[in-house]
PDB file of C-alpha atoms in Angstrom:
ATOM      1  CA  UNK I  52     -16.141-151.513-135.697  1.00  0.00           C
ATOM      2  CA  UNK I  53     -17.937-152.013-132.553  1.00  0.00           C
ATOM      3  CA  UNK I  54     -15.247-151.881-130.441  1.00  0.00           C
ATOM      4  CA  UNK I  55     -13.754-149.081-132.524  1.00  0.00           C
ATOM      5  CA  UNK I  56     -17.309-147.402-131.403  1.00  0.00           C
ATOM      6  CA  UNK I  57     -16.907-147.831-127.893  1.00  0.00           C
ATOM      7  CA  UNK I  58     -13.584-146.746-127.656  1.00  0.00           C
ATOM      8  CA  UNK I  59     -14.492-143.455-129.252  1.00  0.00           C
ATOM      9  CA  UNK I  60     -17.327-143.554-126.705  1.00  0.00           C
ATOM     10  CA  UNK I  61     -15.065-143.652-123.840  1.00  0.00           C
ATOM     11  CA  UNK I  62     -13.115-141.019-125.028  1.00  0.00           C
ATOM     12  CA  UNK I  63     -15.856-138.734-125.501  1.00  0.00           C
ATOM     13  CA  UNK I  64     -17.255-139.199-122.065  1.00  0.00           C
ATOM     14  CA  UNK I  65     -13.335-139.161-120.616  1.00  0.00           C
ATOM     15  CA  UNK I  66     -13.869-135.480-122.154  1.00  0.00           C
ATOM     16  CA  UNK I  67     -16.486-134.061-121.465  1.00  0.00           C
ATOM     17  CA  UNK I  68     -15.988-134.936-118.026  1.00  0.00           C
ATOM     18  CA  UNK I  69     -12.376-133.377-118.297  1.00  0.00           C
ATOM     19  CA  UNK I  70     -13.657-130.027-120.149  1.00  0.00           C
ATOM     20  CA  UNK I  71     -16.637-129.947-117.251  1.00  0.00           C
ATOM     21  CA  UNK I  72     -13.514-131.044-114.488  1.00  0.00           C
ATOM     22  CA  UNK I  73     -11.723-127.856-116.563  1.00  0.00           C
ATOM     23  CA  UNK I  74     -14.428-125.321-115.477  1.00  0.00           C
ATOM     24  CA  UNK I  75     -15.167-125.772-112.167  1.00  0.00           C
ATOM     25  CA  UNK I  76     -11.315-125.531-111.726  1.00  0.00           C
ATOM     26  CA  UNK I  77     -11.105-122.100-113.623  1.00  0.00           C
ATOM     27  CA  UNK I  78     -14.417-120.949-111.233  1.00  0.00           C
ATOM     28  CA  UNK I  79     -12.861-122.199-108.649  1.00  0.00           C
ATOM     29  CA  UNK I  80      -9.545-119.851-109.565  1.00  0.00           C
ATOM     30  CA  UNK I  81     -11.759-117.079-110.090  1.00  0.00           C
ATOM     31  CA  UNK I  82     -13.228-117.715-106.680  1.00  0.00           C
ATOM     32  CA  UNK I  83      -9.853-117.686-105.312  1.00  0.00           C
ATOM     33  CA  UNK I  84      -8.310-115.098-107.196  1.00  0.00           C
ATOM     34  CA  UNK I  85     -10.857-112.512-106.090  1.00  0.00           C
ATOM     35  CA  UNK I  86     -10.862-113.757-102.305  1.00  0.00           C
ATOM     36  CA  UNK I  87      -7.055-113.513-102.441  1.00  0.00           C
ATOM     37  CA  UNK I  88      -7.923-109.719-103.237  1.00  0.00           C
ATOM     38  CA  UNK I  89     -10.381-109.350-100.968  1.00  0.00           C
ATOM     39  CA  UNK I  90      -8.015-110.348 -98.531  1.00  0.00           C
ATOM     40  CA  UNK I  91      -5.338-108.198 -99.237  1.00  0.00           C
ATOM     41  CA  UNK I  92      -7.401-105.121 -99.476  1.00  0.00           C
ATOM     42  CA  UNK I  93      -8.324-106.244 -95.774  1.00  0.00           C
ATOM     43  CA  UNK I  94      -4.193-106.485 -94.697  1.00  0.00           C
ATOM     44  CA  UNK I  95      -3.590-103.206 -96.290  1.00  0.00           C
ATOM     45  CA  UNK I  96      -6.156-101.725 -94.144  1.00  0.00           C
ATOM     46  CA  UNK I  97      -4.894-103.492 -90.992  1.00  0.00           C
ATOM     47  CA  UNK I  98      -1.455-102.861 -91.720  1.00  0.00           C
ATOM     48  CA  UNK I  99      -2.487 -99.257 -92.021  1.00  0.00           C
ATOM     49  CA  UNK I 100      -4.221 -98.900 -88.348  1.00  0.00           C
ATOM     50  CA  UNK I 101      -1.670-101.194 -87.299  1.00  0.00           C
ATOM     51  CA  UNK I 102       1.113 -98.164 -88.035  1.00  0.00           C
ATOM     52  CA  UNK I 103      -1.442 -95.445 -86.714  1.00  0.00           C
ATOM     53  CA  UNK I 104      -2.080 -97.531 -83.666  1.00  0.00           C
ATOM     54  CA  UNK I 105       1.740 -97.819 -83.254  1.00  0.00           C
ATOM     55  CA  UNK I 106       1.909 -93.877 -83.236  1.00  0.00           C
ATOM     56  CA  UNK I 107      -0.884 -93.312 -80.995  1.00  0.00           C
ATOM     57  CA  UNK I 108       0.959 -95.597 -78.560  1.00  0.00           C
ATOM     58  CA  UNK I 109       4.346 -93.458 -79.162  1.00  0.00           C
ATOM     59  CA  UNK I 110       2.355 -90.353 -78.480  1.00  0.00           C
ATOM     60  CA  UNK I 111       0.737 -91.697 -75.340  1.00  0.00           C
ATOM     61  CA  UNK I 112       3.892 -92.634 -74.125  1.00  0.00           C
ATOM     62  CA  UNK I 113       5.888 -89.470 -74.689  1.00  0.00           C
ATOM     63  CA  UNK I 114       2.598 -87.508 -73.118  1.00  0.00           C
ATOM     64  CA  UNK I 115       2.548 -90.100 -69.674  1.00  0.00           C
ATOM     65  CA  UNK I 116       6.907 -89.311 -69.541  1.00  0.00           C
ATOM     66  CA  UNK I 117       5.855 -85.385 -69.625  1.00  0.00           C
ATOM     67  CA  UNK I 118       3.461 -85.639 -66.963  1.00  0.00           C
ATOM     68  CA  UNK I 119       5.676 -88.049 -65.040  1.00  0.00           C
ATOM     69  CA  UNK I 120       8.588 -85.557 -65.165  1.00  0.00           C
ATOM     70  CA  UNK I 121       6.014 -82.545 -64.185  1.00  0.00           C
ATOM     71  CA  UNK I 122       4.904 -84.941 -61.189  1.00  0.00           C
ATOM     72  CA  UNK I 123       8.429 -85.288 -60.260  1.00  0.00           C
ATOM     73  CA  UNK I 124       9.294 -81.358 -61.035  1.00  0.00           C
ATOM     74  CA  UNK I 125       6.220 -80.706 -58.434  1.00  0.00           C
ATOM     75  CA  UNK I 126       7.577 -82.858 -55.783  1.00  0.00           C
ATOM     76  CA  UNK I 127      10.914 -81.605 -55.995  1.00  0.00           C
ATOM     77  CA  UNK I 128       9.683 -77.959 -55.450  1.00  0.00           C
ATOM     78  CA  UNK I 129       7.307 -79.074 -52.558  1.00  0.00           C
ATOM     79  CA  UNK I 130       9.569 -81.143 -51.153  1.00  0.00           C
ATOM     80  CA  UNK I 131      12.405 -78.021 -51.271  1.00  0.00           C
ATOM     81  CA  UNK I 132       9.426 -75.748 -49.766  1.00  0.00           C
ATOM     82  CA  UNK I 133       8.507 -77.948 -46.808  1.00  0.00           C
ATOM     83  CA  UNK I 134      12.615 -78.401 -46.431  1.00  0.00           C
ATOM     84  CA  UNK I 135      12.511 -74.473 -46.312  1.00  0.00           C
ATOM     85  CA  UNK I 136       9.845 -74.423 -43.406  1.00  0.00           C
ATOM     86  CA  UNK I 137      11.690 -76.821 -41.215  1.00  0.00           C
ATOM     87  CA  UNK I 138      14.632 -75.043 -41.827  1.00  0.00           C
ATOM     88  CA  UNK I 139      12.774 -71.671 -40.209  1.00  0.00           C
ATOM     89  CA  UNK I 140      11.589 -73.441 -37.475  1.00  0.00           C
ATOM     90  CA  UNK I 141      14.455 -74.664 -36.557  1.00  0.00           C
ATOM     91  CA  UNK I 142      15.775 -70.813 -37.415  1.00  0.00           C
ATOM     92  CA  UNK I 143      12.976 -69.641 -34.790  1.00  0.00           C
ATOM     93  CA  UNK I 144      13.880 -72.314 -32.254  1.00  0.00           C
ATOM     94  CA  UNK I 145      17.419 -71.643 -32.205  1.00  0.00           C
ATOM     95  CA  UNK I 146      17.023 -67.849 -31.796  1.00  0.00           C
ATOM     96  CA  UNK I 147      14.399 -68.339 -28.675  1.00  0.00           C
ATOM     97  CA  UNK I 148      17.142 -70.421 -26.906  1.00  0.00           C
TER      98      UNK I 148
END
């Protein structure tokens, strides 16, 4: 009987200690469960200014290639204006000679 006593002893201790292991596992889920939320609340939100970063880049871009090509635009027509001058200086020069 004594033996039978211990055994059942044992047992009992085995679990509680497995019923006690069982619910710091489950909290320990839970933890994890709701931090796995948390974290994907926090990549929907960075995936979101991620895309509206991405646009703001497009848009800066396409803005700087405007002003670039008005730059170049500009040049062009002072560079045809100046080309102009010379030309009626020359013009002048030729017709004193």
């Amino acid at each position: 009987m004594a033996d039978l006593s211990v055994t059942l002893s044992e047992i009992e201790y085995k679990l509680k200690r497995l019923i006690s292991l069982k619910k710091q596992l489950e909290e320990e889920n839970n933890r994890l469960i709701r931090r796995n939320e948390e974290l994907q609340v926090e990549l929907e939100g960075l995936v979101l200014e991620n895309s509206e970063l991405k646009d703001k880049i497009n848009k800066l871009v396409i803005v700087n290639v405007l002003e670039n090509d008005k730059e170049v635009e500009e040049s062009r027509q002072l560079i045809k204006t100046l080309v102009k001058e010379i030309d009626k200086c020359v013009a002048m020069l030729n017709a004193e000679q």
